[in-house]
Coordinates of C-alpha atoms in Angstrom, one line a residue:
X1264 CA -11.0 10.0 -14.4
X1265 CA -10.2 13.6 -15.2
X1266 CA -12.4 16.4 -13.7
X1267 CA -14.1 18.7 -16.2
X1268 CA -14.3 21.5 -17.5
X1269 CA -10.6 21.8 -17.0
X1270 CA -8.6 18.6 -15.8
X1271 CA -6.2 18.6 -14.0
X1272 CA -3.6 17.4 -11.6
X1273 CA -4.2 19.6 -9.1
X1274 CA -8.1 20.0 -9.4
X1275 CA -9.5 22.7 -11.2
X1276 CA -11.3 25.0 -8.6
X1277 CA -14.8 24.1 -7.7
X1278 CA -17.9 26.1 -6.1
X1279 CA -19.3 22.5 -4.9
X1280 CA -16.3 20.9 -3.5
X1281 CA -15.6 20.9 0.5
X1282 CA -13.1 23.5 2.2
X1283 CA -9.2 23.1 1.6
X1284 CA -6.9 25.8 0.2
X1285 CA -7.8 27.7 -2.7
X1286 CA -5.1 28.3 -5.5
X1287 CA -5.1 30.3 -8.9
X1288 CA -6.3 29.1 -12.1
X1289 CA -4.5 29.7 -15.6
X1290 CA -6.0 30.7 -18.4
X1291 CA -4.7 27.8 -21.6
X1292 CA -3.7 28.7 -24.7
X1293 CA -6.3 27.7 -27.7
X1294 CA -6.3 24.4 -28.6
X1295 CA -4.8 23.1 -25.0
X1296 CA -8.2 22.2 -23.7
X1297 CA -9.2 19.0 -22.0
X1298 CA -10.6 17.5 -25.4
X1299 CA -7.2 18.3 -27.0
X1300 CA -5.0 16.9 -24.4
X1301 CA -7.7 13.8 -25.0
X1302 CA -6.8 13.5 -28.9
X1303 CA -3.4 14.2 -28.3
X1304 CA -3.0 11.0 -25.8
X1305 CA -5.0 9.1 -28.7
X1306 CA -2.7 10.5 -31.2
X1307 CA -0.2 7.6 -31.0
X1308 CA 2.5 10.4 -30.2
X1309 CA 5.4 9.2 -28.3
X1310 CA 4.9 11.1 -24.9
X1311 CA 7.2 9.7 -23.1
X1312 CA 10.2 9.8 -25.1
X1313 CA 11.3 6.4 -24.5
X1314 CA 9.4 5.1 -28.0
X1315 CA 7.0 2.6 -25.8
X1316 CA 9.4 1.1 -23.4
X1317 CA 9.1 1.0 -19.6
X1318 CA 11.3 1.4 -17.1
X1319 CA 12.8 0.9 -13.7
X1320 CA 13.5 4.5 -12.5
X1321 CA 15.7 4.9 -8.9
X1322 CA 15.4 7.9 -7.5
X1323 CA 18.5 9.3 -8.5
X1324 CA 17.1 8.9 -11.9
X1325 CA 14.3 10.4 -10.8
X1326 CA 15.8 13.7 -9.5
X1327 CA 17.6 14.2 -12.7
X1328 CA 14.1 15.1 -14.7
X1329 CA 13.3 18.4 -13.3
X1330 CA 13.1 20.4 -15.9
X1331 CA 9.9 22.2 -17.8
X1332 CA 10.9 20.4 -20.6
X1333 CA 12.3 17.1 -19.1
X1334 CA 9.7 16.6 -16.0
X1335 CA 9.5 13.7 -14.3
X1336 CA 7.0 12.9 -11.5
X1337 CA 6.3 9.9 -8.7
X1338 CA 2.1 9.3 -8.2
X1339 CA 2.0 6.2 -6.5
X1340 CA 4.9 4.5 -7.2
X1341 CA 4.3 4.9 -11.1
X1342 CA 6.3 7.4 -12.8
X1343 CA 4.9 9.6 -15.7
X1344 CA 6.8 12.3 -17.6
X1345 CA 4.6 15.3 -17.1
X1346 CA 6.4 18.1 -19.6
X1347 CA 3.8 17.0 -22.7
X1348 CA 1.0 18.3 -20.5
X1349 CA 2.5 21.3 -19.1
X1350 CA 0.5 23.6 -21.4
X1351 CA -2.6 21.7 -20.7
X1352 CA -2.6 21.9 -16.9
X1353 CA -5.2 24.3 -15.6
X1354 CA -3.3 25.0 -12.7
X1355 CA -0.2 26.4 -14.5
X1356 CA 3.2 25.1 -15.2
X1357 CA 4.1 26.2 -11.6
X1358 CA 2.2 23.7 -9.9
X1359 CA 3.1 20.7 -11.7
X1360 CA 7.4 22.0 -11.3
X1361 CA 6.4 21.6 -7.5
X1362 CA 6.9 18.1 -8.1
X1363 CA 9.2 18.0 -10.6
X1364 CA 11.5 15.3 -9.9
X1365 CA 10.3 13.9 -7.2
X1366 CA 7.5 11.9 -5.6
X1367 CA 4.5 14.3 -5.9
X1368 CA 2.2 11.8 -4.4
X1369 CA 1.2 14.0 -1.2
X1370 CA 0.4 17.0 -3.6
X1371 CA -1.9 14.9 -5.6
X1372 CA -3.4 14.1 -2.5
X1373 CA -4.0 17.1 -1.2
X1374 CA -6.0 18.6 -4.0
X1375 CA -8.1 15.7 -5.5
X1376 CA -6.6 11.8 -4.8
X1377 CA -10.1 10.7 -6.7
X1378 CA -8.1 11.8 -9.9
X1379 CA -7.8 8.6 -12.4
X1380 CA -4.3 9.9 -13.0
X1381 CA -3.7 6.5 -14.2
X1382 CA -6.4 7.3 -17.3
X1383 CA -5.1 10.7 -18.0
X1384 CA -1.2 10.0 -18.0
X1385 CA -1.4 6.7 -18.8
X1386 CA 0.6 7.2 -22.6
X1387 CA 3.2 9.4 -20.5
X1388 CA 3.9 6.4 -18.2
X1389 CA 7.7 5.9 -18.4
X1390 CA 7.5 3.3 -15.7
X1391 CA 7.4 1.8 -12.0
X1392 CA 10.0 3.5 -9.3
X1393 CA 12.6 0.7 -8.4
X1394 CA 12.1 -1.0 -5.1
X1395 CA 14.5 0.3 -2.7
X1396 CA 16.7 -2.4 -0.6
X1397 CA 15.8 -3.1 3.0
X1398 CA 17.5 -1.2 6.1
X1399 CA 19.3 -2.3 8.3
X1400 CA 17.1 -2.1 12.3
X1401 CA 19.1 0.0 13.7
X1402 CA 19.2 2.7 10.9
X1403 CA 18.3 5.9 12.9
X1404 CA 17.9 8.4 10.3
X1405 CA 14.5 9.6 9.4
X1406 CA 13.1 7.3 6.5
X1407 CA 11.4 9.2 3.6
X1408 CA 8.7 6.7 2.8
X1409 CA 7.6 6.4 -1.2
X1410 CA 3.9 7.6 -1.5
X1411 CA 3.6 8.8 2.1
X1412 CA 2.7 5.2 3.2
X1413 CA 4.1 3.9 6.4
X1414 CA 5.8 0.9 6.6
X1415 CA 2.8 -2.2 8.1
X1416 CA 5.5 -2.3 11.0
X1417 CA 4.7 0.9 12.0
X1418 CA 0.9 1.2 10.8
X1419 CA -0.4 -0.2 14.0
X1420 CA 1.6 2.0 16.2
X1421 CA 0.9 5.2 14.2
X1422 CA -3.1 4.0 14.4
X1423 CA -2.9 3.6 18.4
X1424 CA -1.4 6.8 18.6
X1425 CA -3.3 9.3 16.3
X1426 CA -6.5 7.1 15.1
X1427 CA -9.9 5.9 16.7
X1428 CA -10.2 1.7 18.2
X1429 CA -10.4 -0.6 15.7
X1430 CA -13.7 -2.0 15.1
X1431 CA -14.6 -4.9 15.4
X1432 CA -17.2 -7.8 13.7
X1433 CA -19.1 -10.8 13.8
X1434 CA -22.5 -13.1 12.2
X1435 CA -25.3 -14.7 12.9
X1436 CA -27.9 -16.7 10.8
X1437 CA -30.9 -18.0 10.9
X1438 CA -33.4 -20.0 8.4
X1439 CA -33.5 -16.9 5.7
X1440 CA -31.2 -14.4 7.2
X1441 CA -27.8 -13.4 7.4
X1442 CA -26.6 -10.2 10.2
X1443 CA -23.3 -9.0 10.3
X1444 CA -23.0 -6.7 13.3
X1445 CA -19.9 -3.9 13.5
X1446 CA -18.6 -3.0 16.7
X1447 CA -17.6 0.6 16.4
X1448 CA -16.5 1.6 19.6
X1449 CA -17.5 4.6 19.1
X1450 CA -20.9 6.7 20.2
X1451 CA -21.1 9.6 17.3
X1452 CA -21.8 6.8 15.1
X1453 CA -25.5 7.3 12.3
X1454 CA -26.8 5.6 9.4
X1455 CA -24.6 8.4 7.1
X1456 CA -21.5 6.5 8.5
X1457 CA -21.9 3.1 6.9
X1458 CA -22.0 2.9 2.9
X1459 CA -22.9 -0.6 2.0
X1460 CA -22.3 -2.0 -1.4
X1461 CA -23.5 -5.4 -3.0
X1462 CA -22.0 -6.2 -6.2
X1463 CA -22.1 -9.9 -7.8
X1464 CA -20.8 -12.0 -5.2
X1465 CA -18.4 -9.1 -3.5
X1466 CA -19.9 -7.5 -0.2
X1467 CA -18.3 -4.1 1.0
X1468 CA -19.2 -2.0 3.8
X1469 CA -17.5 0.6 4.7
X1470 CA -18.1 2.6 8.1
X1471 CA -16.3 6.7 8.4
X1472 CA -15.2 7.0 11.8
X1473 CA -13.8 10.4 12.5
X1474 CA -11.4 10.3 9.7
X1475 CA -10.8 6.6 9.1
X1476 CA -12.2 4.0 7.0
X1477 CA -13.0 0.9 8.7
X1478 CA -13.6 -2.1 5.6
X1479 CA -15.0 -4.9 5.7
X1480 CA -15.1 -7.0 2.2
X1481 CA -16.1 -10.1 1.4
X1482 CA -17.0 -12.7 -1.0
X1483 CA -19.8 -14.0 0.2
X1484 CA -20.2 -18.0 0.5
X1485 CA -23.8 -17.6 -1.1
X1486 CA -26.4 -15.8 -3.1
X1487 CA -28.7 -13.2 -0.9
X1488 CA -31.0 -10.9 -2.1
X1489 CA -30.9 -7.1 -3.4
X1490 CA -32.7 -5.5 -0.6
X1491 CA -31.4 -6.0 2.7
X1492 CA -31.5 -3.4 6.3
X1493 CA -29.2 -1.3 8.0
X1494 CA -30.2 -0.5 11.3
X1495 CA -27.5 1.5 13.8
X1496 CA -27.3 1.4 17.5
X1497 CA -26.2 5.1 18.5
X1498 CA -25.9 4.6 22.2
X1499 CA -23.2 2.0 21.5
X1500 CA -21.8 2.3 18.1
X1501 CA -23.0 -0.7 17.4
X1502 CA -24.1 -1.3 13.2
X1503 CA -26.6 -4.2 11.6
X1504 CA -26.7 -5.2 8.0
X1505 CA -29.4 -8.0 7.5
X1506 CA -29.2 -9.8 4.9
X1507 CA -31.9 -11.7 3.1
X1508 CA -30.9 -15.5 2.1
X1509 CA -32.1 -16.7 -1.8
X1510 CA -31.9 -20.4 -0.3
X1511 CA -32.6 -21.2 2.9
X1512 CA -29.3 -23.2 3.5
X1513 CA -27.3 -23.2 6.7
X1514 CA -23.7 -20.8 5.8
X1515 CA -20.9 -22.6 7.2
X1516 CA -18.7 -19.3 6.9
X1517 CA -19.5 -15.7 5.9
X1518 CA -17.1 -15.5 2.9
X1519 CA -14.0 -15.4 1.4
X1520 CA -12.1 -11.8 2.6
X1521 CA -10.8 -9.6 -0.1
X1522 CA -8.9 -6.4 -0.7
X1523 CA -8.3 -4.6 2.5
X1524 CA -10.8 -6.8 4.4
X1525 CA -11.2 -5.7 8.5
X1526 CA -9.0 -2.5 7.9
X1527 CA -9.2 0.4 10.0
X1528 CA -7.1 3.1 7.5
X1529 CA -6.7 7.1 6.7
X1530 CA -9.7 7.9 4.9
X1531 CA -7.2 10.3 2.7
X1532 CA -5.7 6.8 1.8
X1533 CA -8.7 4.9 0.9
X1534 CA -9.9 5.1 -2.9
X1535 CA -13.2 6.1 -3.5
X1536 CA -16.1 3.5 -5.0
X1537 CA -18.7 4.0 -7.1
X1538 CA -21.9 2.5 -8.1
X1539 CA -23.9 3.0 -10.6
X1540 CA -26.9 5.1 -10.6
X1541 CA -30.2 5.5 -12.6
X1542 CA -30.9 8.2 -14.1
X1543 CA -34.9 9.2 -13.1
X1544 CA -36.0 12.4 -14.1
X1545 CA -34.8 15.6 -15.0
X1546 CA -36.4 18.4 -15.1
X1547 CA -35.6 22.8 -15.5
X1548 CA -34.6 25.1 -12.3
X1549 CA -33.6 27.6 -14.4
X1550 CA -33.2 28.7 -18.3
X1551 CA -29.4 26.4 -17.7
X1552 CA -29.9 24.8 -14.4
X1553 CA -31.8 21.7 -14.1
X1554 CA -32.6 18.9 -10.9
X1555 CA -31.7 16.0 -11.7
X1556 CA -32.9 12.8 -9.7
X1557 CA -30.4 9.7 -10.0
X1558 CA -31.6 6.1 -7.7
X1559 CA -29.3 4.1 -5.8
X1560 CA -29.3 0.3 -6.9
X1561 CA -31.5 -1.7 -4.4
X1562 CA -28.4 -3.4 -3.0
X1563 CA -27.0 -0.3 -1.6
X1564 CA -27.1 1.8 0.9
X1565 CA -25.8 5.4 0.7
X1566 CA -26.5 8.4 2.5
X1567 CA -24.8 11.6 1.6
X1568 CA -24.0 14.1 5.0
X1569 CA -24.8 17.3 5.2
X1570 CA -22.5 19.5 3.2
X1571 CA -20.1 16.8 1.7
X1572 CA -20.4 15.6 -1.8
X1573 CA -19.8 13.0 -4.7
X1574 CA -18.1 12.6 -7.6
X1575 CA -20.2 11.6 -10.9
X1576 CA -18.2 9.9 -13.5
X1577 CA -19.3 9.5 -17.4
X1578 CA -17.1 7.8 -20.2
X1579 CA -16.6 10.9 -22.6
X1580 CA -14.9 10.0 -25.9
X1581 CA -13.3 6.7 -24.1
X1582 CA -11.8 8.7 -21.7
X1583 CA -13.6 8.5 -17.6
X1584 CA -14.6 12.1 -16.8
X1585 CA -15.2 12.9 -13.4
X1586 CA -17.2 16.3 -11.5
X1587 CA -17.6 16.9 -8.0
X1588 CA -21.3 18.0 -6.9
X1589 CA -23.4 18.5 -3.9
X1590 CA -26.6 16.7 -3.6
X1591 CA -29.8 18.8 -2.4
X1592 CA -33.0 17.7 -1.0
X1593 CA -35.7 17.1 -3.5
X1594 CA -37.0 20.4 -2.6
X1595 CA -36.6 23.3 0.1
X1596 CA -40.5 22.8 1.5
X1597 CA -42.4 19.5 2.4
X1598 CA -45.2 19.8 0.2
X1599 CA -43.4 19.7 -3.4
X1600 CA -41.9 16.3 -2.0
X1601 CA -43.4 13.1 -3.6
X1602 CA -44.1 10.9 -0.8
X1603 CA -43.5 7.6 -3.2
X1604 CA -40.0 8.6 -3.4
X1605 CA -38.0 7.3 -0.1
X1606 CA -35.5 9.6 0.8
X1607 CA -32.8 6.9 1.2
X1608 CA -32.8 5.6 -2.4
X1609 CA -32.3 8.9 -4.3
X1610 CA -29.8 11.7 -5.0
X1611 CA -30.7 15.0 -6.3
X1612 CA -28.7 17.0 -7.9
X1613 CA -28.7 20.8 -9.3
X1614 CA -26.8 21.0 -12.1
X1615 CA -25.9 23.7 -14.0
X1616 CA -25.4 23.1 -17.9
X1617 CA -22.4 24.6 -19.5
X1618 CA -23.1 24.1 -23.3
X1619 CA -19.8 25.1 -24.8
X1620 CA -18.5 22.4 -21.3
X1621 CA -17.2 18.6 -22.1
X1622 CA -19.5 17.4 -19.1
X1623 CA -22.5 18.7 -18.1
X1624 CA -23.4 18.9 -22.0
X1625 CA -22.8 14.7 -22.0
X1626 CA -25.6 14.2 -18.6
X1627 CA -28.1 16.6 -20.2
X1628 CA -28.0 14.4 -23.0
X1629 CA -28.5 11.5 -21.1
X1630 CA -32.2 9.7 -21.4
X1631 CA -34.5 8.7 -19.0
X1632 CA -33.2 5.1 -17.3
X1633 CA -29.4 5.5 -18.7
X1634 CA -26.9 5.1 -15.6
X1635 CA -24.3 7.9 -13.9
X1636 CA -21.8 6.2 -11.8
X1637 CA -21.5 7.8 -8.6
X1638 CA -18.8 8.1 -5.5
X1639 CA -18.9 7.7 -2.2
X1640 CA -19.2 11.1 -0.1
X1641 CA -16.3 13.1 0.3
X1642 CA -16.0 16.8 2.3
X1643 CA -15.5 17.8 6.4
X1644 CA -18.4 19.7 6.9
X1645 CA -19.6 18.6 10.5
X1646 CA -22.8 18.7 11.4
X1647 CA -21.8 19.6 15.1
X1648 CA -21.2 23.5 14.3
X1649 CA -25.1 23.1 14.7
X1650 CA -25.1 22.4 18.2
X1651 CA -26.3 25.0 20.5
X1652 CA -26.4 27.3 17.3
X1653 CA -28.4 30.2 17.4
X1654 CA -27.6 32.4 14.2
X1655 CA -27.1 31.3 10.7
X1656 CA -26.1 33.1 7.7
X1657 CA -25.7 31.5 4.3
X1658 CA -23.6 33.3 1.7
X1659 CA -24.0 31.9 -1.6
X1660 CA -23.3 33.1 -5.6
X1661 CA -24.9 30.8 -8.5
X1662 CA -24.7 27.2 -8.1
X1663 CA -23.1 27.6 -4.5
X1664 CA -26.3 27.4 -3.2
X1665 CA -26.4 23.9 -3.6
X1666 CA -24.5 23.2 -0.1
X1667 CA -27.3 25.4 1.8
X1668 CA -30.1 23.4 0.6
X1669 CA -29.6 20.6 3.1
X1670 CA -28.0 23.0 5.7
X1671 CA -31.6 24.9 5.1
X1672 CA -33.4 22.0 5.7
X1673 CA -31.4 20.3 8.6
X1674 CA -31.4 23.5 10.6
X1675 CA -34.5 24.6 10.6
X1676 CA -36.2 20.9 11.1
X1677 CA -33.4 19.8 13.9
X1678 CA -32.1 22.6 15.6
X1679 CA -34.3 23.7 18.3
X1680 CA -31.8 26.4 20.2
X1681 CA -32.5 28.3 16.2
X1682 CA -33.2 32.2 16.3
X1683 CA -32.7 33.3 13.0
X1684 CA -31.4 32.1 9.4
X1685 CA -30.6 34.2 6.5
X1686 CA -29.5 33.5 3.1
X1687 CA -27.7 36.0 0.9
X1688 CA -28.0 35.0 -2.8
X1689 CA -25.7 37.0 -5.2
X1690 CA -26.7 36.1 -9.2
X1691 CA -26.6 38.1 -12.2
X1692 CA -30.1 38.2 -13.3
X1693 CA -33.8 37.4 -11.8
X1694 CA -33.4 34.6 -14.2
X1695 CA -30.6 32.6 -12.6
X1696 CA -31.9 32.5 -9.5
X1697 CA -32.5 29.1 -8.4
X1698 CA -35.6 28.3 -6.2
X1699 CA -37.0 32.1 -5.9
X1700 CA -40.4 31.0 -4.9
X1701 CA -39.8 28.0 -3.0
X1702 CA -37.0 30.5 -1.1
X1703 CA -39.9 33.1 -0.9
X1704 CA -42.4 30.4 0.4
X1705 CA -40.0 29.3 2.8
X1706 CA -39.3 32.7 4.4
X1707 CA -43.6 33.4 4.4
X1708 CA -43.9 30.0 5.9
X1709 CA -40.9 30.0 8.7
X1710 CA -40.6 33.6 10.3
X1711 CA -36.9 32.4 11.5
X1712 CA -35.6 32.6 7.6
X1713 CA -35.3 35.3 5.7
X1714 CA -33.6 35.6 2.1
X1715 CA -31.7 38.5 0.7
X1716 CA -31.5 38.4 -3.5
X1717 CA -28.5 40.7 -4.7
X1718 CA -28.3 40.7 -8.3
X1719 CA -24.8 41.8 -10.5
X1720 CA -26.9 42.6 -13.6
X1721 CA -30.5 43.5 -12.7
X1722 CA -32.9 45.2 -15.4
X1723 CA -34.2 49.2 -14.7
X1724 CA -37.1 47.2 -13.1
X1725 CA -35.2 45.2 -10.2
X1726 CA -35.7 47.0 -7.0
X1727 CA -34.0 44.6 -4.5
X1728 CA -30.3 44.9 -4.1
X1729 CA -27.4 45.6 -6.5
X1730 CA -23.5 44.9 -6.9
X1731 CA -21.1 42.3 -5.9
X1732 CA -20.3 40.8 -2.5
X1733 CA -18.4 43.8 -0.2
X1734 CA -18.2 44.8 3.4
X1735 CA -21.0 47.3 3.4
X1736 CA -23.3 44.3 2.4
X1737 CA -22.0 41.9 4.6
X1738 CA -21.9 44.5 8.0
X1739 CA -25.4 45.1 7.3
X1740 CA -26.5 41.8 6.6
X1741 CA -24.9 39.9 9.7
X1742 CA -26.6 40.7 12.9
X1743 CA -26.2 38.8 15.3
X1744 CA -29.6 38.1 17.5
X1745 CA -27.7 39.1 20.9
X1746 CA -24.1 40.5 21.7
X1747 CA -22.8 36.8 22.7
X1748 CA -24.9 34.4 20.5
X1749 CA -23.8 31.5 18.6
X1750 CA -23.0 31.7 14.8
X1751 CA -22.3 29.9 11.9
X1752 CA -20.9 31.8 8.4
X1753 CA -21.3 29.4 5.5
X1754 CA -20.3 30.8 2.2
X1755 CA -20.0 29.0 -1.0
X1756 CA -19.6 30.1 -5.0
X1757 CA -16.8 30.6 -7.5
X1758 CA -13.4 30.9 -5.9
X1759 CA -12.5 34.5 -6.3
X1760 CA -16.2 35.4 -4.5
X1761 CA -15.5 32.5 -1.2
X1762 CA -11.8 34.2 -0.8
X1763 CA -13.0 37.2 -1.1
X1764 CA -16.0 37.5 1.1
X1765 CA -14.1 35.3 3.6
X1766 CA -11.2 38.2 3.9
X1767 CA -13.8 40.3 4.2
X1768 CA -15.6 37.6 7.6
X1769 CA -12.3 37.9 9.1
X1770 CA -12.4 42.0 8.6
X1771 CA -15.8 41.9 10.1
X1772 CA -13.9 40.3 13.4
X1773 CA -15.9 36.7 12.7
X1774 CA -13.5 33.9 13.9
X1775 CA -12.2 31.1 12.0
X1776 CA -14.6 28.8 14.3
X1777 CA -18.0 31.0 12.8
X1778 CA -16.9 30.7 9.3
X1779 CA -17.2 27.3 7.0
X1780 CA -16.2 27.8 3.5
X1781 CA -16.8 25.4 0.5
X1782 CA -13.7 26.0 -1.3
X1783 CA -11.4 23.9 -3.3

């Protein structure tokens, strides 16, 4: 899987994607796009310089290739040799040397681990690092562990130490159903914690629980239905899958268990799974935006939290092509929603279509009923900034307003302690502006919400506000509704406007606590 318009290991930046560091993107040379580095890997060039052999690399081998031109890097115990896609790496020769030589697993990580590195490298794979002899018990010295995963010996110590109780499970039956019941331990637990997938005979749900990944995955014994419930118990973390029998037979077990069945992991460790979605309408937000409304197969249940998102993935000229977005509600006020549609089994989606881009050109194209595989959520957006929140301002440039439009909605349905909330939407014309008159409606209909449109390239007619974000905007724009009240900042939009407006938060004397920015 390869992230578009510009792939990369790190990630290209992204207005959508949830906050981590920022870092600088380098403009490629012509002909070093993501479609070239595509036909080059087709090519039936030797990338690897070892004319199609693999091989065992030790690390000593390893550290020897740490050169531009002879680079050499670890990703999960595979090794690749990097130096034929130096000049194709958005990110810039720089940040691939970082690695150079060395496992670079724990950089991958840190910018985008849903990467299919295994796609995009895969004809520069020189082979698997060489499994390193056992020592001795009373070996002191601190261990560098390949990949940055701990030993199993020490997994259940580090987990009683830093992570939550392990859940626990168990079934009951009766004539024509089937409940698995999780015990979470936990009390912060909702129906946006458990992602439950039914595939074939395979059974997977997967329950967030601060930052881990509890699994449970199983092979079922025999057929059930598509549809089935999931029903959570808040007061005592306690989760309910019901499952609907296709024969009313006694189960003498629940299943078989398979790949990381009744784990409690990292959720940085955990791979991500997607389903695929159908594609159900489409339809124009703007002259190049559009909403796009994908459905969940029956036999799953997904619901996306508030300000996280998910990775849609398209086959592109053979290759998997992967973009992070955030899903929006159907619409910003009740009445444009179509009551037929429940909530739980579709995703919306603005999209903006770039047409000279690899992707978004590829899901325009696609027709009514064709299928978009999708991920599970990603992000750290909690909604808990909400609580007792009393002010809150929404900073967003283009397609960055896609994070506020269930932050809009959440807030002023759910949040009763609510004085004010104000949206500052910087575009470059009238024209781009997603949503004016459902905005405009919104702000007429709640007296709590107000929008401010500034524009970067108005006509002679535009008499609203003009320029680019700054502090003299910004100073006049927060207010807080009292001296001591309780704010949240969000700001989201193309890299160099989130860095720069959130210098500019931190000038303003806003603390890091106020301030949630949708970076990547």
């Amino acid at each position: 899987m390869l992230n578009i318009p510009s792939q990369s290991f790190p990630a290209p930046r992204s207005q959508q994607r949830a906050a981590s560091g920022g870092r600088s993107k380098v403009p490629l040379k012509q002909g070093r796009s993501l479609m070239d580095w595509i036909r080059l890997t087709k090519s039936g060039k030797d990338l690897t310089g070892l004319k199609g052999r693999l091989i065992e690399v030790t690390e000593e081998e390893l550290k020897k290739h740490n050169k531009k031109d002879d680079c050499w890097i670890c990703i999960r115990g595979f090794v690749y040799n990097v130096s034929p896609y130096m000049e194709y790496h958005p990110g810039g020769e720089d940040e691939l040397m970082k690695a150079a030589g060395s496992d670079g697993t724990d950089l991958f990580d840190q910018v985008h681990r849903w990467v299919n590195y295994e796609s995009m490298l895969k004809e520069c794979l020189v082979g698997r690092m060489a499994v390193k002899p056992a020592v001795p018990k009373d070996y002191h010295e601190e261990k560098k562990v390949l990949n940055g995963m701990l030993p199993k010996s020490q997994v259940p110590d580090a987990l009683a130490k830093e992570g939550p109780v392990s859940p626990s499970y168990d079934w009951f039956q009766t004539d024509s159903l089937v409940t698995i019941v999780i015990y979470t331990k936990q009390k912060d637990v909702n129906l946006d914690s458990v992602i439950v997938d039914h595939q074939y005979d395979s059974f997977r749900a997967e329950t967030i629980i601060k930052d881990y990944s509890y699994l449970i995955h199983i092979e079922l014994s025999h057929a059930i239905q598509e549809d089935f419930s999931v029903r959570v118990v808040a007061n005592v973390g306690k989760i309910e899958i019901v499952l609907k029998k296709k024969e009313n037979t006694s189960w003498e077990c629940l299943g078989h268990p398979l790949e990381n069945h009744n784990s409690l992991i990292p959720k940085k460790d955990t791979g991500l799974y997607y389903r695929k979605c159908q594609l159900i309408s489409k339809e124009d937000a703007t002259h190049d935006t559009k909403l796009f409304c994908l459905m969940l197969p029956p036999s799953t249940h997904l619901q996306v939290p508030i300000g996280q998102h998910v990775y849609l993935k398209l086959t592109i000229a053979g290759t998997e092509i992967v973009k992070p977005y955030t899903p929006v509600s159907a619409s910003l006020l009740s009445e444009f929603k179509e009551p037929v549609i429940p909530n739980n089994k579709y995703i919306y989606f603005l999209i903006k279509i770039y047409p000279a881009g690899l992707f978004t050109p590829e899901l325009d194209h696609l027709q009514i009923g064709d299928f978009v595989s999708v991920s599970n959520p990603e992000g750290n957006f909690k909604i808990s900034q909400f609580q007792e929140l009393e002010d809150l301002f929404l900073l967003a440039a283009g397609t960055g307003f896609t994070p506020m439009v269930k932050i809009l909605n959440y807030a002023l349905t759910n949040i009763s302690s609510l004085r004010k909330v104000k949206l500052m939407f910087f575009n470059k014309t009238e024209d781009d502006i997603i949503w004016r008159s459902q905005l405009e409606k919104l702000a007429f209909k709640d007296k709590r919400f107000d929008v401010e449109f500034v524009l970067s390239k108005p006509t002679s007619e535009w008499n609203g506000k003009r320029g680019h974000i700054s502090l003299d905007l910004l100073s006049e724009f927060l207010k807080r509704s009292s001296d001591k009240s309780k704010v949240l900042i969000c700001i989201c939009g193309p890299m160099p406007f989130t860095e720069q407006g959130m210098r500019m938060l931190h000038d303003l004397n806003f603390s890091k606590d106020e301030i949630h920015g949708f970076t990547a």
